Short mmCIF file of C-alpha atoms in Angstrom, two decimals:
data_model
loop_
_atom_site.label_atom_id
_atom_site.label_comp_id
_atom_site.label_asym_id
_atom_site.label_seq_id
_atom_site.Cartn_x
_atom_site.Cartn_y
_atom_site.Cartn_z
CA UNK E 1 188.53 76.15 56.47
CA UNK E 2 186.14 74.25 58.39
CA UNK E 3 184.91 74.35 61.87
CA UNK E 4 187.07 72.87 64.70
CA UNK E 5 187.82 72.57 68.13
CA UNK E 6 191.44 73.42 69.60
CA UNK E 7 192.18 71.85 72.80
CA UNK E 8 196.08 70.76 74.17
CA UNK E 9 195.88 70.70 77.48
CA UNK E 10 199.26 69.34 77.97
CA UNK E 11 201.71 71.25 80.38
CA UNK E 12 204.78 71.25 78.71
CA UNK E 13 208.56 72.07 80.49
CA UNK E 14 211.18 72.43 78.03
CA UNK E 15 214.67 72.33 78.29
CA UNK E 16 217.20 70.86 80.52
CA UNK E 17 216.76 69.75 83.86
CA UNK E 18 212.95 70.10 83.38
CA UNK E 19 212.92 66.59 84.52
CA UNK E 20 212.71 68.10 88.05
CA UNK E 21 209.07 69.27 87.61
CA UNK E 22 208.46 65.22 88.31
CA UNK E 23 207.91 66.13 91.55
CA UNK E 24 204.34 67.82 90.54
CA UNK E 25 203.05 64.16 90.16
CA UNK E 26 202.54 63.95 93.82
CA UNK E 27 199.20 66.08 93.29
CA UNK E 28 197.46 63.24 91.27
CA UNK E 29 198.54 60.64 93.46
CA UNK E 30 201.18 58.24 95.60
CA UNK E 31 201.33 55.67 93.78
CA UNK E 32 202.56 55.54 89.73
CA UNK E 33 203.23 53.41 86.80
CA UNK E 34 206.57 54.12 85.46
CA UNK E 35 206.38 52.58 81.49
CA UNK E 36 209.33 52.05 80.15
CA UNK E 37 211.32 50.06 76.60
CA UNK E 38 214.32 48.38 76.81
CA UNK E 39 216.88 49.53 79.34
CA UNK E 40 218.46 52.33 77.95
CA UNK E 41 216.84 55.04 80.12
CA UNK E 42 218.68 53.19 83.08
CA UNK E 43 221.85 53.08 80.95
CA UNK E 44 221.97 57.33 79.96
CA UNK E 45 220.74 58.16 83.64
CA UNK E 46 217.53 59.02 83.33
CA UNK E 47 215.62 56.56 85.41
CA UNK E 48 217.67 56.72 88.10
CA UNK E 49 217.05 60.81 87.91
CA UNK E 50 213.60 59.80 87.85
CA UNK E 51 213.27 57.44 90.72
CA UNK E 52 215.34 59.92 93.13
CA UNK E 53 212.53 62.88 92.18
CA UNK E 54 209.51 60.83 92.57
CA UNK E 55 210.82 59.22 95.57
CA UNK E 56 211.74 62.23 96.81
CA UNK E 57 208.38 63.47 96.43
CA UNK E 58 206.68 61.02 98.02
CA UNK E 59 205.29 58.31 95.17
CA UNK E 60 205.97 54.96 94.91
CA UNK E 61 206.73 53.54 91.54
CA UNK E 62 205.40 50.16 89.70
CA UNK E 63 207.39 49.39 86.45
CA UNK E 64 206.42 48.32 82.85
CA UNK E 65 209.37 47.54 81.32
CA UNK E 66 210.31 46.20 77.55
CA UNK E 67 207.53 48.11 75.50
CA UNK E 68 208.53 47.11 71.64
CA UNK E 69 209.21 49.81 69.25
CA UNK E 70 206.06 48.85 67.98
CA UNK E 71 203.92 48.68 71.13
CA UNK E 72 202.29 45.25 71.39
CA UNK E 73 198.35 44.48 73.17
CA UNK E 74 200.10 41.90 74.85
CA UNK E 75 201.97 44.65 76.64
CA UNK E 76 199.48 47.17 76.91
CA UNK E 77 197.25 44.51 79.13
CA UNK E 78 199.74 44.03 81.51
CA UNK E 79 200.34 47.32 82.46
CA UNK E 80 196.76 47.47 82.25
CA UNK E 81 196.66 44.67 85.01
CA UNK E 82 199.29 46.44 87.13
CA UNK E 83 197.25 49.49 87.16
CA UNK E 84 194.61 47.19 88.69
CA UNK E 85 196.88 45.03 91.13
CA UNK E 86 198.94 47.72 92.73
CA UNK E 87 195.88 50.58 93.04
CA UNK E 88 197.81 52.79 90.38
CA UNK E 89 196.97 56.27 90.21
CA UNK E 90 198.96 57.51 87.05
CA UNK E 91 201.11 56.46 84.63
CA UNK E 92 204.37 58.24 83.48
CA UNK E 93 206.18 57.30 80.30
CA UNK E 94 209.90 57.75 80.06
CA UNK E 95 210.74 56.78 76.41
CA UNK E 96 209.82 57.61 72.63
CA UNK E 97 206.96 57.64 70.72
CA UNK E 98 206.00 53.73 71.48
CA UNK E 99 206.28 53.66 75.09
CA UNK E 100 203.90 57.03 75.64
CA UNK E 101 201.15 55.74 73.09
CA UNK E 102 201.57 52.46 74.92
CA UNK E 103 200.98 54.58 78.69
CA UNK E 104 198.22 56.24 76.83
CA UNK E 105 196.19 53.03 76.53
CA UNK E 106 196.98 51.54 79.50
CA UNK E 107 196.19 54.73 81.26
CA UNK E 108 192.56 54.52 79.12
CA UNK E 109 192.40 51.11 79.87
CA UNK E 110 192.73 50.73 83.71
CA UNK E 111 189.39 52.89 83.24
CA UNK E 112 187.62 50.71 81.14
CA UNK E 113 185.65 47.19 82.13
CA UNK E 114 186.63 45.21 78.83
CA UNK E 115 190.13 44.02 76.86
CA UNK E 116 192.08 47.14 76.52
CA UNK E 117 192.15 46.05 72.64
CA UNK E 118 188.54 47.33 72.14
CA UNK E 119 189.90 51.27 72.26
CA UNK E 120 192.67 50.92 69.70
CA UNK E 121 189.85 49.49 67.44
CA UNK E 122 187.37 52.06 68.31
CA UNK E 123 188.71 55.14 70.43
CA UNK E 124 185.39 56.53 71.22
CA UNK E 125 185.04 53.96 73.46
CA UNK E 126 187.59 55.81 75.98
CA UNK E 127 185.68 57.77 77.89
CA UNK E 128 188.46 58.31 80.20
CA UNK E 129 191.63 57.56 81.97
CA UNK E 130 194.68 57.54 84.51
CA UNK E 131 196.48 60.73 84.18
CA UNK E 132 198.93 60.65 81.81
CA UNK E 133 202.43 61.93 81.97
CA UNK E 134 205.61 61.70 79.36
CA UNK E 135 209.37 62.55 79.82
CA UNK E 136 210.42 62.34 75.91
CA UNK E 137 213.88 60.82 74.70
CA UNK E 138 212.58 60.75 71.12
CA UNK E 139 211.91 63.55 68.55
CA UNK E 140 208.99 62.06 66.49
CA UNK E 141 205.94 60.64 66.63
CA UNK E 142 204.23 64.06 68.91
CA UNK E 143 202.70 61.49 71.12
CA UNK E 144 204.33 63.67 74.27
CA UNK E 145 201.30 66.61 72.67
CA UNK E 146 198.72 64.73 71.41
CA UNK E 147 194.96 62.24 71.86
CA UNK E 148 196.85 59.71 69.42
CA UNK E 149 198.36 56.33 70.09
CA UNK E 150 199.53 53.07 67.90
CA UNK E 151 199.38 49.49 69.33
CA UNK E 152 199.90 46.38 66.93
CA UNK E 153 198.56 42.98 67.38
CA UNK E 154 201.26 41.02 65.50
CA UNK E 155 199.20 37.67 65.71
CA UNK E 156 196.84 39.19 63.56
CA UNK E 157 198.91 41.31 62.15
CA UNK E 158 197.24 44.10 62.74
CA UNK E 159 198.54 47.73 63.56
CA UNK E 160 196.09 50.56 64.18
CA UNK E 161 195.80 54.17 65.74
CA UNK E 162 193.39 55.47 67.77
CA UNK E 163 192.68 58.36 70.25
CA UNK E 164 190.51 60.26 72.40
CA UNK E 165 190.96 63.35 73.93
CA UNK E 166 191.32 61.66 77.75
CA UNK E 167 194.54 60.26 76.05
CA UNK E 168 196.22 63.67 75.84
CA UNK E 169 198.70 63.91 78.36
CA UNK E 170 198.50 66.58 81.49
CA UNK E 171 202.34 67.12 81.58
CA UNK E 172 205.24 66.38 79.57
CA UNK E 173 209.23 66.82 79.96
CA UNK E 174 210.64 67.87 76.80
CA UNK E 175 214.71 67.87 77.13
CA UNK E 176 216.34 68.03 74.05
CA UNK E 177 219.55 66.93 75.80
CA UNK E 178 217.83 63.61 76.48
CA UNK E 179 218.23 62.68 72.38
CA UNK E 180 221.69 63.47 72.20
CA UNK E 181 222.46 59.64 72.73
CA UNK E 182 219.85 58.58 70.17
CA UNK E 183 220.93 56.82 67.29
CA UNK E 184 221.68 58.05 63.83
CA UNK E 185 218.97 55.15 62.42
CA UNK E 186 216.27 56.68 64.98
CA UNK E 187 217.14 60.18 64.49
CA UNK E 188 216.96 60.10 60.87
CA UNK E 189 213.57 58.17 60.92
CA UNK E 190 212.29 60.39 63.56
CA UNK E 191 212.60 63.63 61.13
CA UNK E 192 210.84 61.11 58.63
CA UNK E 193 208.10 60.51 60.98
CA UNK E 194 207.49 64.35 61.85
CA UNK E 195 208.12 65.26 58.00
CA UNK E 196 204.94 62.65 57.46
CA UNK E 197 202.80 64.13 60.14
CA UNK E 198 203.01 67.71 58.37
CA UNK E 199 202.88 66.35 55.18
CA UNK E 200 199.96 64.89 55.85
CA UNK E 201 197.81 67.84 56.89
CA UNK E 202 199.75 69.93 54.60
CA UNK E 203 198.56 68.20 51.47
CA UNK E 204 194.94 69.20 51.65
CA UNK E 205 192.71 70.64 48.79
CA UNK E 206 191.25 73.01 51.48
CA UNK E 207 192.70 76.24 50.00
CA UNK E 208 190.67 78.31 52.69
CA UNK E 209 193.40 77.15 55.24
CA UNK E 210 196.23 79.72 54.05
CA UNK E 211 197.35 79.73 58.01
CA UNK E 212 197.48 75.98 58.45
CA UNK E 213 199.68 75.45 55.30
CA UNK E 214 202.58 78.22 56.27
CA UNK E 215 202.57 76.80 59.11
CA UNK E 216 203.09 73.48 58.27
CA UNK E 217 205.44 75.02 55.43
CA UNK E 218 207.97 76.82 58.30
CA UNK E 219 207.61 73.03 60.14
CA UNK E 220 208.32 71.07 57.32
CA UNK E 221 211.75 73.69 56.63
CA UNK E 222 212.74 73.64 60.12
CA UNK E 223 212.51 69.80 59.84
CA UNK E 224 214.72 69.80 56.71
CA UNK E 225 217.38 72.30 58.14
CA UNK E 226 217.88 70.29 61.11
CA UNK E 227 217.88 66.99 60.71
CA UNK E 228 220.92 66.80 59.12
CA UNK E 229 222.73 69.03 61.68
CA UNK E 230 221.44 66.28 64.17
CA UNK E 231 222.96 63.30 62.33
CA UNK E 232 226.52 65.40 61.72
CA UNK E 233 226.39 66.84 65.52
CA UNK E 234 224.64 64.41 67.81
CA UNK E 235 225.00 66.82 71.03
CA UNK E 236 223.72 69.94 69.08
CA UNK E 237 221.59 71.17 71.78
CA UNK E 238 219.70 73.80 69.03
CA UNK E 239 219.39 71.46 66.31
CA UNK E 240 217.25 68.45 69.01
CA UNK E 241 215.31 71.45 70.41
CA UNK E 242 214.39 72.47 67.16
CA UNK E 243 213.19 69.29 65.45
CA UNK E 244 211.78 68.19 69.61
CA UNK E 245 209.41 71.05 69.44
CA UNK E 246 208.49 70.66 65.41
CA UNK E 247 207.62 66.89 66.33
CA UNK E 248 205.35 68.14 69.08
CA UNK E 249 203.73 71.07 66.61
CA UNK E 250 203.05 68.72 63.81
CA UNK E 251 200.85 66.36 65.21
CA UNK E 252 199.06 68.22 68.00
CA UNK E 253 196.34 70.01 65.69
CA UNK E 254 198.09 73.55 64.93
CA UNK E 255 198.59 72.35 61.45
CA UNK E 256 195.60 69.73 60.91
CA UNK E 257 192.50 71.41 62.50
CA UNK E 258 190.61 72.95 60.03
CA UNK E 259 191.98 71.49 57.53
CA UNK E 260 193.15 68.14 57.50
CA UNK E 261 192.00 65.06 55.09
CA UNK E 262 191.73 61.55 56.46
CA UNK E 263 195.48 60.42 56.76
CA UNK E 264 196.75 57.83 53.92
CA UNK E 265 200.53 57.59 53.96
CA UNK E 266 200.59 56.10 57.61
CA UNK E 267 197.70 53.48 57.09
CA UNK E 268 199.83 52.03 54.22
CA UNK E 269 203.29 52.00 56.68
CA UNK E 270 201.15 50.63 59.58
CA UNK E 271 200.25 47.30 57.07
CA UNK E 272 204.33 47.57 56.27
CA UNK E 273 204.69 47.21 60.43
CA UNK E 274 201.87 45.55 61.12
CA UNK E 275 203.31 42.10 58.67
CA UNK E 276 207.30 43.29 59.22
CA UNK E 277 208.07 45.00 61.86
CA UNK E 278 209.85 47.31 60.04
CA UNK E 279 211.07 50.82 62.07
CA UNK E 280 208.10 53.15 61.27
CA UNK E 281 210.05 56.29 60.44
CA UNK E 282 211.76 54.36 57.25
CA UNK E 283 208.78 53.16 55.88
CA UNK E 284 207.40 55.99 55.94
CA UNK E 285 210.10 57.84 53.95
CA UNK E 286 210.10 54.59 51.51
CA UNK E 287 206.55 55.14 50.59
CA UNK E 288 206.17 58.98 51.09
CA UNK E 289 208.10 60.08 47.80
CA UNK E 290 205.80 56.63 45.69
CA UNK E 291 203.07 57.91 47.27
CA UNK E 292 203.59 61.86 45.74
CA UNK E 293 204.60 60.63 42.14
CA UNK E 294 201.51 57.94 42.14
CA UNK E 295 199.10 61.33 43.49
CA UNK E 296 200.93 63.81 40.97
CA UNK E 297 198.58 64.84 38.42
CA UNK E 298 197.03 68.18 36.50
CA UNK E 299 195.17 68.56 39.85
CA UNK E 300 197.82 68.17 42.11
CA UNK E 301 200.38 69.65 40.47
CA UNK E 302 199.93 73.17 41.79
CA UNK E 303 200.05 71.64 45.69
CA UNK E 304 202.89 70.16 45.17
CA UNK E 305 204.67 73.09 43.08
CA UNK E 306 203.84 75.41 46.43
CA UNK E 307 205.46 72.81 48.55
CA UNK E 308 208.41 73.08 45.98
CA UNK E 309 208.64 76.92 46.17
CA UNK E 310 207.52 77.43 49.48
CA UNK E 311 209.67 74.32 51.17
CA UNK E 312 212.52 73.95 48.71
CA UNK E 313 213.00 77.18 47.29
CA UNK E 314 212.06 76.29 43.97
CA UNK E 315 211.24 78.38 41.15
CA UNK E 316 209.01 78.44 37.43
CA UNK E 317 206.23 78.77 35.54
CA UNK E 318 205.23 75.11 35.05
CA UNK E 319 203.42 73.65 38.18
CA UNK E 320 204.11 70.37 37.00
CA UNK E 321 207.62 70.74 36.87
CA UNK E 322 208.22 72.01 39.71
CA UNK E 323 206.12 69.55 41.79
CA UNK E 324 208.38 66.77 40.52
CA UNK E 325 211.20 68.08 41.23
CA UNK E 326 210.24 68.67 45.06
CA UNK E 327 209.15 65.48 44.83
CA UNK E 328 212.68 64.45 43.80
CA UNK E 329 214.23 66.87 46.50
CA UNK E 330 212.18 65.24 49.35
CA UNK E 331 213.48 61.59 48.26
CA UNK E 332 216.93 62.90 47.74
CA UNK E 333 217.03 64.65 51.49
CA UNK E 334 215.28 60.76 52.96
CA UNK E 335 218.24 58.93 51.46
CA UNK E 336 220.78 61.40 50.36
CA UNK E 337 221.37 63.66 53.73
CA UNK E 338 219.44 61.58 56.09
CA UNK E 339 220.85 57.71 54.90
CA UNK E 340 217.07 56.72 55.26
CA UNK E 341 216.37 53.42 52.31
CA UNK E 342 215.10 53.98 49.62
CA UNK E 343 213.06 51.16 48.67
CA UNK E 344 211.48 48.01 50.72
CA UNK E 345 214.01 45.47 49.54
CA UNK E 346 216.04 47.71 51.89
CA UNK E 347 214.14 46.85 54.70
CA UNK E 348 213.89 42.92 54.07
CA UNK E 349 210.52 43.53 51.79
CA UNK E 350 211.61 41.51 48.80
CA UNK E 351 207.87 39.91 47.33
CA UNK E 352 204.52 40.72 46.94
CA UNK E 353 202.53 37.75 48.55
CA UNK E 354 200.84 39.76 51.40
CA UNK E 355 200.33 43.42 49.27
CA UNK E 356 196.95 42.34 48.26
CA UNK E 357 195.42 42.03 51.51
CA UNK E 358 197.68 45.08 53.11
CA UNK E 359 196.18 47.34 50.50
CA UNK E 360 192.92 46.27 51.25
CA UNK E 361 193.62 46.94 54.91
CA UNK E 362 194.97 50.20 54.33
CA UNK E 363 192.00 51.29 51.71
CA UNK E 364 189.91 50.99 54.19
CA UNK E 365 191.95 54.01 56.66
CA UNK E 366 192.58 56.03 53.46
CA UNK E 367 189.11 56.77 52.86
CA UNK E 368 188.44 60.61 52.66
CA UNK E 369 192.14 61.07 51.79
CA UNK E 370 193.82 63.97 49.82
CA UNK E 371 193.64 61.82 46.83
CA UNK E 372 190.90 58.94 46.78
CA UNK E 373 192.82 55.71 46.53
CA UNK E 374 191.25 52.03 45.86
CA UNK E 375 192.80 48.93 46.59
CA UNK E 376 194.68 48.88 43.64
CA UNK E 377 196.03 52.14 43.85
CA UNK E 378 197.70 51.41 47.21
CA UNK E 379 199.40 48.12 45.23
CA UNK E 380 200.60 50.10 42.80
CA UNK E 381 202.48 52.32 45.47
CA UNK E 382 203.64 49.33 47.41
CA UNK E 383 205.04 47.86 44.30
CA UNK E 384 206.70 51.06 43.27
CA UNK E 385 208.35 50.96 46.86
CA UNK E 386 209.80 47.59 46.63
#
């Protein structure tokens, strides 16, 4: 296990009617930007909830509505203009995944003299920003708990992560009540997109970081129990809470630091979004199982039999037997119990023309993975996707 540093310094209320602890925002400020995607917090109650506690509590509220599912620059700089126009002194996300990372750089780039683009290419360049606050509707990406963010340039086509610890929220509202209304498409690639996180940390060839991988080994079952209960029983108040508060643990360094390898599963989806536009979550669970059969080897075999015994409940002698067969238990659960595709055709992915240059793209964030991969390697995985 190497040396780390552990910091989340994000407050976290959880459970329902949390959202009242809005009214704490009044000690950063009067004035707040309320971020925001496409309506349906206004539709299940939530914003006006929202409105009546910050109102209440003295702060006046500028809105950035329509964040995309895959949060675009375009957006990010004007909310980053807002912040500037209307003497903003926070920024509160109500929404998923894309609408927090997209507060997060706004709230980093009100702070910062240049185009907001310049600290999703190179997060070290945030040196700080707004304070940041969430209220999550979306069991997933962990952004509610974490330095990361995502933000996509689709005239380049270009999607990249970044982060820096001034990105990490102070508070967030976790309500698993709040995801009751999500969809069966969002939960389902939601428990993808949490499964990914853990898996990869989890697959690391530190094997001085015994903690880290039970850890990630009780996250990745809970994960697995639950997300089916959550498709078959929307309202299941113990089956959201449950895969809300894995989503937050699997991204916010309990399972990486230490331990982790540079991440290569998500810089080959963020090419897949980045040219598509494809929902993150299934492209993920598309490549994840293509990904473990291309990595399988003498090597790996013995990681992947743990995950099988450890995760599934497998059993036997021969490692490499039992690592493909968790391998063929995690794409069964993707597709089988949680109706996630299967392959990229699926998703509208039906050539080749732009794997060349996504693979070299994605090379490039793979470097220092669990497995090395080259250009060609990633190809190889795209085309054993499609």
């Amino acid at each position: 296990m190497y040396d780390f540093m552990f910091h989340v310094p994000t407050k976290i209320y959880f459970g329902r009617g949390q959202i009242s602890h809005l009214a704490e925002l009044s000690d950063f400020g009067q004035k707040a930007l309320l971020v925001y995607g496409g309506g349906s917090i206004k539709r299940n109650g939530i914003y006006d909830e929202a409105i009546r506690i910050l109102t209440h509590a003295g702060i006046e509220v500028v809105e950035l509505s329509g964040v995309e599912p895959n949060p675009r620059i375009e957006t990010v700089r004007r909310g980053v203009g807002l912040c500037a126009r209307e003497g903003v002194d926070m920024v509160l996300a109500i929404g998923g995944g894309s609408t927090i990372d997209c507060a997060k750089v706004v709230a980093a780039g009100a702070r910062y003299d240049g185009d907001p683009w310049d600290l999703v290419l190179d997060g070290s360049k945030a040196a700080s920003a707004l304070p940041i606050f969430s209220v999550l509707t979306l069991s997933a990406t962990g952004s509610e708990m974490d330095a990361f963010a995502v933000i996509s340039d689709m005239s380049k086509n270009e999607k990249w992560g970044t982060g820096a610890e001034c990105m990490k929220p102070t508070m967030s509202v976790l309500d698993p009540s709040y995801t009751f209304s999500v969809s069966p498409k969002q939960t389902a690639a939601g428990t993808a997109d949490m499964m990914s996180h853990t898996f990869e940390s989890y697959f690391s060839m530190d094997e001085g970081a015994y903690v880290q991988k039970r850890l990630a080994e009780g996250l990745l079952g809970t994960m697995i129990h639950f997300g089916p209960i959550a498709l078959a029983h929307p309202d299941d108040y113990d089956a959201r809470a449950n895969l809300m508060w894995a989503a937050s643990h699997a991204i916010n360094g309990l399972v990486s630091d230490g331990c982790s390898p540079a991440w290569c599963v998500h810089p080959m989806e963020h090419e897949l979004s980045a040219f598509y536009d494809i929902t993150h979550g299934e492209g993920l669970a598309i490549l994840t199982p293509a990904w473990m059969e291309h990595v399988l080897d003498a090597q790996t075999a013995p990681l992947f039999a743990a995950y099988g015994c450890n995760v599934w409940g497998l059993s036997g002698v021969d490692d490499m037997k039992v690592a493909r067969e968790a391998i063929s238990r995690t794409r069964a659960f993707f597709v089988e119990a949680m109706h996630l595709p299967a392959t990229l055709r699926e998703v509208g992915i039906t050539d080749e023309k732009n794997f060349e240059v996504m693979a070299r793209k994605a090379a490039d964030g793979c470097k220092g993975s669990f497995v090395a991969l080259s250009q060609d390697d990633i190809v190889e995985i795209y085309r054993a996707a499609l």
